[in-house]
PDB file of C-alpha atoms in Angstrom:
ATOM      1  CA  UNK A   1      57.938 134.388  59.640  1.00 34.00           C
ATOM      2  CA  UNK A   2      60.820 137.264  59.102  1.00 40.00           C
ATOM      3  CA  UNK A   3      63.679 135.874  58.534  1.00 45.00           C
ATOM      4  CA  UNK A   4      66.505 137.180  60.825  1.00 52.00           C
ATOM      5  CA  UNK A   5      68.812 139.417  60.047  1.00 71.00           C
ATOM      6  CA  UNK A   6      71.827 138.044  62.122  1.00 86.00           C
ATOM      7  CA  UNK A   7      74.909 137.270  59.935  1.00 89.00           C
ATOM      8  CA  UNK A   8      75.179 133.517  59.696  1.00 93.00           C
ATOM      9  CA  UNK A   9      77.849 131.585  60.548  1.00 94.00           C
ATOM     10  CA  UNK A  10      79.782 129.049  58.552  1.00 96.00           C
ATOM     11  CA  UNK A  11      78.609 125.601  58.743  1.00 95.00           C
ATOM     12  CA  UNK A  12      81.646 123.126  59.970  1.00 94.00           C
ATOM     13  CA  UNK A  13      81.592 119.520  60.579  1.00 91.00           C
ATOM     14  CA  UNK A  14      85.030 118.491  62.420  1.00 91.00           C
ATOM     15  CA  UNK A  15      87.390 116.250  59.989  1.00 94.00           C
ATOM     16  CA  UNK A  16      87.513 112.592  61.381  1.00 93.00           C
ATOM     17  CA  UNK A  17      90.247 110.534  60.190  1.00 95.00           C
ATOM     18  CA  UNK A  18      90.753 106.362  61.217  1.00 92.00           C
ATOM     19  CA  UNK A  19      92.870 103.712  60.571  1.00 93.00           C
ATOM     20  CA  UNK A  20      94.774 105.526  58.072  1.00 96.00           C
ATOM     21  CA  UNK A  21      97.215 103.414  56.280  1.00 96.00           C
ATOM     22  CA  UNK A  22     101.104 104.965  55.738  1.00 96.00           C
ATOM     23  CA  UNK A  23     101.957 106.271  52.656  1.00 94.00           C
ATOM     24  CA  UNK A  24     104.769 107.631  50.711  1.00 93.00           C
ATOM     25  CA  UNK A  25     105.669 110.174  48.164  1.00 92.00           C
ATOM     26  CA  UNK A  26     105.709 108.432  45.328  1.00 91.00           C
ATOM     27  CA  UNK A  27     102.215 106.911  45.578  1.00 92.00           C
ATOM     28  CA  UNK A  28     101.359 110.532  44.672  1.00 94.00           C
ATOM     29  CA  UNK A  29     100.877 110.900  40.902  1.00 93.00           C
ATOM     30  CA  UNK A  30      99.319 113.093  38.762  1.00 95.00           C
ATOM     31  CA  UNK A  31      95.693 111.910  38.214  1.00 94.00           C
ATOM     32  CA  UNK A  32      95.863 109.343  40.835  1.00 94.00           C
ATOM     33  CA  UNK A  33      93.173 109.007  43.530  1.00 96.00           C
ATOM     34  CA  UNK A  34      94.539 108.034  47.577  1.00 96.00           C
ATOM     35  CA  UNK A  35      91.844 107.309  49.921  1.00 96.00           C
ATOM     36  CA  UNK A  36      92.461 106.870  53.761  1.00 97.00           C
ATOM     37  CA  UNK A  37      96.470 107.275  53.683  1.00 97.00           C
ATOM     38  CA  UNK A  38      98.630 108.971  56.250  1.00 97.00           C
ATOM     39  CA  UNK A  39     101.356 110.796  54.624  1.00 96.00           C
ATOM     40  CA  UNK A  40     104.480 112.179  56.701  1.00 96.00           C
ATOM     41  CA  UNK A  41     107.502 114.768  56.285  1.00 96.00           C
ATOM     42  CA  UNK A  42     107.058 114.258  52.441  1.00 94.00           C
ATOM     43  CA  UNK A  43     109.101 116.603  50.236  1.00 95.00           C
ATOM     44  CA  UNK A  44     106.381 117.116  47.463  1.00 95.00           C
ATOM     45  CA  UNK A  45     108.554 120.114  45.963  1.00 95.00           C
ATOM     46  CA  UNK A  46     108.521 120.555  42.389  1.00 94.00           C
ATOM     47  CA  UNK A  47     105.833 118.385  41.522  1.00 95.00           C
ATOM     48  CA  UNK A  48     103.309 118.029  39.042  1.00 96.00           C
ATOM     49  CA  UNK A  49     100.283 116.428  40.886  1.00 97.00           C
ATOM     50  CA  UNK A  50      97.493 117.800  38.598  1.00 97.00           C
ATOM     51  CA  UNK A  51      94.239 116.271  38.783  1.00 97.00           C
ATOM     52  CA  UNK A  52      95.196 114.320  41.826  1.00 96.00           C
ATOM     53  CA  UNK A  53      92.350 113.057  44.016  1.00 97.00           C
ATOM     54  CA  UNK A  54      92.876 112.437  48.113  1.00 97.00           C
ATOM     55  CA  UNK A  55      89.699 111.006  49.952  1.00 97.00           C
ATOM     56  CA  UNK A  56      90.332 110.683  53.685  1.00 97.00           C
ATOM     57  CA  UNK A  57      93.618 111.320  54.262  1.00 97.00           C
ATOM     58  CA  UNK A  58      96.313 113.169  56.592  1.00 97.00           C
ATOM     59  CA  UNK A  59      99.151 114.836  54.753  1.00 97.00           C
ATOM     60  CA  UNK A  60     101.376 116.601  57.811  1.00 97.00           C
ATOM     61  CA  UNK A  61     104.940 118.484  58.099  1.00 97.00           C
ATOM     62  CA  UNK A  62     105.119 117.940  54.160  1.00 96.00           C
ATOM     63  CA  UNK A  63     106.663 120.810  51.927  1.00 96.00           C
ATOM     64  CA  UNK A  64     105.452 121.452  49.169  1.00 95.00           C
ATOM     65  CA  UNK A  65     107.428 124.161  46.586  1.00 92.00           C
ATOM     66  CA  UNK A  66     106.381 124.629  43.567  1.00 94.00           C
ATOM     67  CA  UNK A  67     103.833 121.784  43.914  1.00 95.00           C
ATOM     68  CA  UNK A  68     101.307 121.703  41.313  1.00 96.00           C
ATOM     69  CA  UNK A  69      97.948 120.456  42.152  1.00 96.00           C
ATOM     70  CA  UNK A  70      95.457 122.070  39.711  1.00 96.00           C
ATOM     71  CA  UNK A  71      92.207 120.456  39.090  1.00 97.00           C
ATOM     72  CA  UNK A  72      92.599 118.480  42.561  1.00 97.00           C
ATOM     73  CA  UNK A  73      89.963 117.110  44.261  1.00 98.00           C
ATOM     74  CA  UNK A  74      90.617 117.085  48.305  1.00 98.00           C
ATOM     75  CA  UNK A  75      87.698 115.633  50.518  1.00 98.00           C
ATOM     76  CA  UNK A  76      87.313 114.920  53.642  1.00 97.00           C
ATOM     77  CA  UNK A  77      91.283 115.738  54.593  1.00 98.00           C
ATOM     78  CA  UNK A  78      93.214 117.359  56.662  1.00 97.00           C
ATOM     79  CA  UNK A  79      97.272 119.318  56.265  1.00 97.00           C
ATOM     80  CA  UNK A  80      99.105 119.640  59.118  1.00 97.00           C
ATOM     81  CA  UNK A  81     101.916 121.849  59.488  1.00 97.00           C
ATOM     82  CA  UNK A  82     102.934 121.892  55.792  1.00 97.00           C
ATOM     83  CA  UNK A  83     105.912 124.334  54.204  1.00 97.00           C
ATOM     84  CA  UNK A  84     104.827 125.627  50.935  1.00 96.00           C
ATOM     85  CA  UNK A  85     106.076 128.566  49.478  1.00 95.00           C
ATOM     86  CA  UNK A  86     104.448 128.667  46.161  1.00 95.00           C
ATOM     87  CA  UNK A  87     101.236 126.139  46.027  1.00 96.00           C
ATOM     88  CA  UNK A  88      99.139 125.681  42.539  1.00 96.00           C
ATOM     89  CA  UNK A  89      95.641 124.311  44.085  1.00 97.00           C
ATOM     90  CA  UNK A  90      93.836 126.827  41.021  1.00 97.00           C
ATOM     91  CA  UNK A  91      90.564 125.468  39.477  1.00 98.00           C
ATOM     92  CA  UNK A  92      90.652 122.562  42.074  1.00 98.00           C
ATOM     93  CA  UNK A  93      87.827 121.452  44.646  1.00 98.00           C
ATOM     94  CA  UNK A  94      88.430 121.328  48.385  1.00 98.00           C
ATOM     95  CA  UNK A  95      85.232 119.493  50.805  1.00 98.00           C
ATOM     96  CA  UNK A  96      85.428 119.137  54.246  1.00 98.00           C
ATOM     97  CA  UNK A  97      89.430 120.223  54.646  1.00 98.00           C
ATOM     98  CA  UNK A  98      90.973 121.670  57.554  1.00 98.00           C
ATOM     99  CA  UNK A  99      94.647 123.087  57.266  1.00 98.00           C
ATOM    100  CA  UNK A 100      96.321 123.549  60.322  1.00 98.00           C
ATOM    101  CA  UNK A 101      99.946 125.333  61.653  1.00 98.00           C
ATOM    102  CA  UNK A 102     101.011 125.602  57.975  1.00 98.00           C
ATOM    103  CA  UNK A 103     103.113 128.370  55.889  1.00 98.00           C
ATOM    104  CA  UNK A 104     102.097 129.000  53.014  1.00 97.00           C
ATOM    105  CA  UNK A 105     104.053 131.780  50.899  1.00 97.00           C
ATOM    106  CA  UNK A 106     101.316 132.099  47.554  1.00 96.00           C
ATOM    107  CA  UNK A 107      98.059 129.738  48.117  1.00 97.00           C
ATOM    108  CA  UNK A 108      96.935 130.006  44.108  1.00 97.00           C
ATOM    109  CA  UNK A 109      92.853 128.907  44.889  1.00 97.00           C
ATOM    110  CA  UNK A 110      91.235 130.941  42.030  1.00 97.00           C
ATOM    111  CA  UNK A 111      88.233 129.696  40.104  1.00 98.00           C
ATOM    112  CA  UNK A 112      88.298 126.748  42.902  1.00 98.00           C
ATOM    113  CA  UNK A 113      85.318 125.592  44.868  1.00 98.00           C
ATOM    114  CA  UNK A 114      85.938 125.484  49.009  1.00 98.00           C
ATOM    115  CA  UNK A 115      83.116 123.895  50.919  1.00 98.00           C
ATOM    116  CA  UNK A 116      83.119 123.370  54.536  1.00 98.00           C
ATOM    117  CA  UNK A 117      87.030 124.041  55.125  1.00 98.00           C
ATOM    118  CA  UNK A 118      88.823 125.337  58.212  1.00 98.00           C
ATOM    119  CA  UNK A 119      91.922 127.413  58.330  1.00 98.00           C
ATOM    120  CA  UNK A 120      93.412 127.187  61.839  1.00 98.00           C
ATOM    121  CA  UNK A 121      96.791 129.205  63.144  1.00 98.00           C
ATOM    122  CA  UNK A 122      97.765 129.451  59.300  1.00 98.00           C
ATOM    123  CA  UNK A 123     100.353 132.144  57.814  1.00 98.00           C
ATOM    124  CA  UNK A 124      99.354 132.874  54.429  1.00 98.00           C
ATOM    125  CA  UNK A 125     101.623 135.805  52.741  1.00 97.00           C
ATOM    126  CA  UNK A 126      99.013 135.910  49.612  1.00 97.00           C
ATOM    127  CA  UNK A 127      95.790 134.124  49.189  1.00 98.00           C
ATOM    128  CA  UNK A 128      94.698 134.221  45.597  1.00 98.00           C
ATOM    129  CA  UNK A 129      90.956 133.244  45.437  1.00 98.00           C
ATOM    130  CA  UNK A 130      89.635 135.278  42.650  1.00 97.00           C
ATOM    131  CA  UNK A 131      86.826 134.326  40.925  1.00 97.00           C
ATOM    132  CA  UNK A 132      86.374 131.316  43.713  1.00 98.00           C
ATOM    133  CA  UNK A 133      83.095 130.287  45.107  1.00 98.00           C
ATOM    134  CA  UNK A 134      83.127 129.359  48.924  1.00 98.00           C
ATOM    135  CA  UNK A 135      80.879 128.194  51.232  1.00 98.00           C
ATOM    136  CA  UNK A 136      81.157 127.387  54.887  1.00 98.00           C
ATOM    137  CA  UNK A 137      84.706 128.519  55.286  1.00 98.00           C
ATOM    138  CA  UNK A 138      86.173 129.964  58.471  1.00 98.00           C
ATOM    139  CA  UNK A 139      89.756 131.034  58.913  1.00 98.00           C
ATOM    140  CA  UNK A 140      90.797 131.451  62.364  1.00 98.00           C
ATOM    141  CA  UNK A 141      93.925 132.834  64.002  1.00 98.00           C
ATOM    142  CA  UNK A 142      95.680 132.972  60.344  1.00 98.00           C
ATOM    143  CA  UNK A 143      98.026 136.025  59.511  1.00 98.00           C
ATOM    144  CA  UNK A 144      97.781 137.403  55.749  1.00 98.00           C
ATOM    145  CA  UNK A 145      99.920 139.584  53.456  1.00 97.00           C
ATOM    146  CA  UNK A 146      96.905 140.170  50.837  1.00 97.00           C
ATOM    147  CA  UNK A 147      93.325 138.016  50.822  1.00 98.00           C
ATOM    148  CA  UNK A 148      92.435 138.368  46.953  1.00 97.00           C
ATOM    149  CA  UNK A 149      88.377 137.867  46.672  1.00 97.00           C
ATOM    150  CA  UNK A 150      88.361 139.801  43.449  1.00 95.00           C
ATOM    151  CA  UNK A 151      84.814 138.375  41.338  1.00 96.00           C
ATOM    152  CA  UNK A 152      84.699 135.643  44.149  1.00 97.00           C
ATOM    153  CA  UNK A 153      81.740 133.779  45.210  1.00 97.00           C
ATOM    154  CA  UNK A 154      81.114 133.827  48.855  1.00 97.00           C
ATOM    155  CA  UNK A 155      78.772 132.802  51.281  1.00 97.00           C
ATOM    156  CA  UNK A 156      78.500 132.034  55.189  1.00 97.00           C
ATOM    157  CA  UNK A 157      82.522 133.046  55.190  1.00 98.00           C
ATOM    158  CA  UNK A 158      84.223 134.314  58.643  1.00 97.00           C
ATOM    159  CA  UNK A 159      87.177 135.649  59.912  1.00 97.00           C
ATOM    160  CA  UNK A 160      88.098 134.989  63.734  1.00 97.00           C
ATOM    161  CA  UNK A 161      91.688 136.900  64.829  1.00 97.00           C
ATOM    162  CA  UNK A 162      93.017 137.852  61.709  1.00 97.00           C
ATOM    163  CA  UNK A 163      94.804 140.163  60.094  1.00 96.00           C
ATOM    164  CA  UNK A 164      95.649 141.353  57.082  1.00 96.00           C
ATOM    165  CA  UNK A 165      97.505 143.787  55.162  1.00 95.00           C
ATOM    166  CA  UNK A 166      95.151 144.236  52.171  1.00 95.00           C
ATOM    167  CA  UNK A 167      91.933 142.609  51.319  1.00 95.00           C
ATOM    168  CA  UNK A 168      90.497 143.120  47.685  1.00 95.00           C
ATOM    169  CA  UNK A 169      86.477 142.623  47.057  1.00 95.00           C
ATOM    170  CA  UNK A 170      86.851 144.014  43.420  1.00 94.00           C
ATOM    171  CA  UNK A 171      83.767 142.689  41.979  1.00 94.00           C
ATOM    172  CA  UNK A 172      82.915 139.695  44.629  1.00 95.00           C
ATOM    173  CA  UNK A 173      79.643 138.989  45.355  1.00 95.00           C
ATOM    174  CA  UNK A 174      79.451 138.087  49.352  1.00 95.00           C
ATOM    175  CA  UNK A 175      76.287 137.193  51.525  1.00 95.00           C
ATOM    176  CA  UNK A 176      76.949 136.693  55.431  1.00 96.00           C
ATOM    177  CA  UNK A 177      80.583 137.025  54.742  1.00 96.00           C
ATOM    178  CA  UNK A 178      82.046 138.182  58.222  1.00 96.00           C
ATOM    179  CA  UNK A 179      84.766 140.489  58.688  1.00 94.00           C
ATOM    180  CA  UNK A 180      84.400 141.709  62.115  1.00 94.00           C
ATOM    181  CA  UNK A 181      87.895 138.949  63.578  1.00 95.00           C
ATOM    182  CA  UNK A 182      89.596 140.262  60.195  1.00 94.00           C
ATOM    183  CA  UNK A 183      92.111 143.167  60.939  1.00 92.00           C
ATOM    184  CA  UNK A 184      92.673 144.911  58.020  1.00 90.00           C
ATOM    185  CA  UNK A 185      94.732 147.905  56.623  1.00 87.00           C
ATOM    186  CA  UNK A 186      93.474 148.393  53.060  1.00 87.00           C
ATOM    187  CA  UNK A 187      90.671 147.930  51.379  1.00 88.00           C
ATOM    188  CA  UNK A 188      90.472 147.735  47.331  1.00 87.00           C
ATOM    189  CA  UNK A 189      87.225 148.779  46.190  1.00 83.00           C
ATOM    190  CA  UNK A 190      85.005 149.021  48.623  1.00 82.00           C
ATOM    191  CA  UNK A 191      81.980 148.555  46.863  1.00 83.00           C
ATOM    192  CA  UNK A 192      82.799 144.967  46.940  1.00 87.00           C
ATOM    193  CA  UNK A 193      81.878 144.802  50.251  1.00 89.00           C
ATOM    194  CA  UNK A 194      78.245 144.704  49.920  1.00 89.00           C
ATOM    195  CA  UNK A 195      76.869 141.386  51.749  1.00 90.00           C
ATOM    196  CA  UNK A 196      80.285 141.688  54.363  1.00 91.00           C
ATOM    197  CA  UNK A 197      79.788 142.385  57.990  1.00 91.00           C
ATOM    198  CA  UNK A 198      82.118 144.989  60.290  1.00 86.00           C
ATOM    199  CA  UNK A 199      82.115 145.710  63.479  1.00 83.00           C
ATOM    200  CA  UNK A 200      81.639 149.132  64.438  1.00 80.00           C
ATOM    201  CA  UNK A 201      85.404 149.699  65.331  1.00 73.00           C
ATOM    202  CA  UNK A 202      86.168 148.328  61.764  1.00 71.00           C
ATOM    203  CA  UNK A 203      83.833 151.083  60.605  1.00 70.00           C
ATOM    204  CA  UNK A 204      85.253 153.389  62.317  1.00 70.00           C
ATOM    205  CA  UNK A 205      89.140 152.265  61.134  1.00 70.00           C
ATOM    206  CA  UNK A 206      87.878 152.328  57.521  1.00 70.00           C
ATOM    207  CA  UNK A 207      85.696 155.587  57.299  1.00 66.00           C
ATOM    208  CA  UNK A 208      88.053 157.821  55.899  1.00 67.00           C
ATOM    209  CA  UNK A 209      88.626 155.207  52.827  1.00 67.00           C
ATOM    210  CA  UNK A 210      84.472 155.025  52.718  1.00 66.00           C
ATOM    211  CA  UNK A 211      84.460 158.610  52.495  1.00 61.00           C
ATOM    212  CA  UNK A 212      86.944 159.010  49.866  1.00 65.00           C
ATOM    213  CA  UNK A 213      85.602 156.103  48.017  1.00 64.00           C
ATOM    214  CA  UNK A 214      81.757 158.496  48.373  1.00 60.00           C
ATOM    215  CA  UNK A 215      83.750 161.440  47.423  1.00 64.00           C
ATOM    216  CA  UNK A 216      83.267 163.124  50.656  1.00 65.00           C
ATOM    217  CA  UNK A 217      86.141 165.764  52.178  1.00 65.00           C
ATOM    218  CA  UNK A 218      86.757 165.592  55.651  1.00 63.00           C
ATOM    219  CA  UNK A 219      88.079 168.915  57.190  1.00 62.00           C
ATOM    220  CA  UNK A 220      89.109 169.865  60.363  1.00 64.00           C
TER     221      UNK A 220
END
């Protein structure tokens, strides 16, 4: 049978959270592993949480500044509404997450895995996810300064109304990875767009960086 050519969708299971038990700040360590907690208008800022493992739980209206969470693992979880300027999430793992109404100044995701998460009504000045493999991601109704994909990993992604200022490909490798809900001013490298999917307005808005990037003059 020939397989289709549609672009396919990501893949998204909704995030069901019960009988969550409360939490606090300082049950967060560095290593330590939370499973079904509910965790409210905590001030995580400055924090080293490296390594830090939460299973089922709700974080929402925390800020988080400066928080460091490299080599996290975050499963089956959902943020809500959280403040973070500058967030350290690098080399980390994030499964069936959905981040909601939050501000996020620099989200540093590179060289993490992101499987089956949902961005919803985010702003997100600069998304670092170079050299990141995702799967099953969506982001939806999320503004962006700069969505970094440089030598990224990416399949079965999609954009629904966003925008963007810049979006960089640079050496990403993307299969059904759909950009026709991204708004976008500039492109870096275009060739990195092999495996994407535009619209044919969003053709038509980047055609004179396609033709420069082909060497082709356009006159007249």
């Amino acid at each position: 049978m020939r397989r289709s050519a549609r672009t396919r969708p990501p893949v998204l299971d909704r995030v069901t959270l019960l009988d969550l038990e409360p939490a606090a700040a300082d049950d967060l360590e560095p290593g330590a592993a939370l499973e079904g907690r509910l965790l409210e208008d905590a001030d995580l800022s400055g924090r080293d949480l490296a390594g830090l493992v939460l299973s089922e739980c709700s974080l929402v209206s925390a800020t988080a500044h400066e928080t460091v969470l490299r080599g996290s693992r975050v499963l089956e979880t959902r943020l809500e509404r959280l403040n973070a300027p500058v967030l350290d999430l690098a080399r980390s793992t994030l499964r069936d997450v959905e981040v909601t109404g939050s501000r996020i100044g620099a989200l540093d995701v590179y060289e993490s895995s992101l499987s089956s998460v949902r961005f919803t009504g985010c702003k997100i000045d600069w998304i670092n996810l170079r050299g990141a493999e995702l799967e099953n991601v969506l982001f939806e109704d999320c503004t962006f300064v700069e969505v970094d994909l440089g030598g990224a990993r990416a399949a079965r992604v999609a954009f629904e109304g966003c925008r963007a200022d810049r979006l960089d490909v640079a050496q990403s490798r993307l299969q059904d990875v759909d950009l026709r809900g991204l708004q976008v001013e500039a492109v870096d490298d275009l060739s990195g767009l092999r495996g994407a999917t535009l619209d044919r307005g969003r053709a038509v808005e980047l055609a004179e960086l396609f033709a420069a990037h082909l060497g082709i003059r356009i006159e007249g």
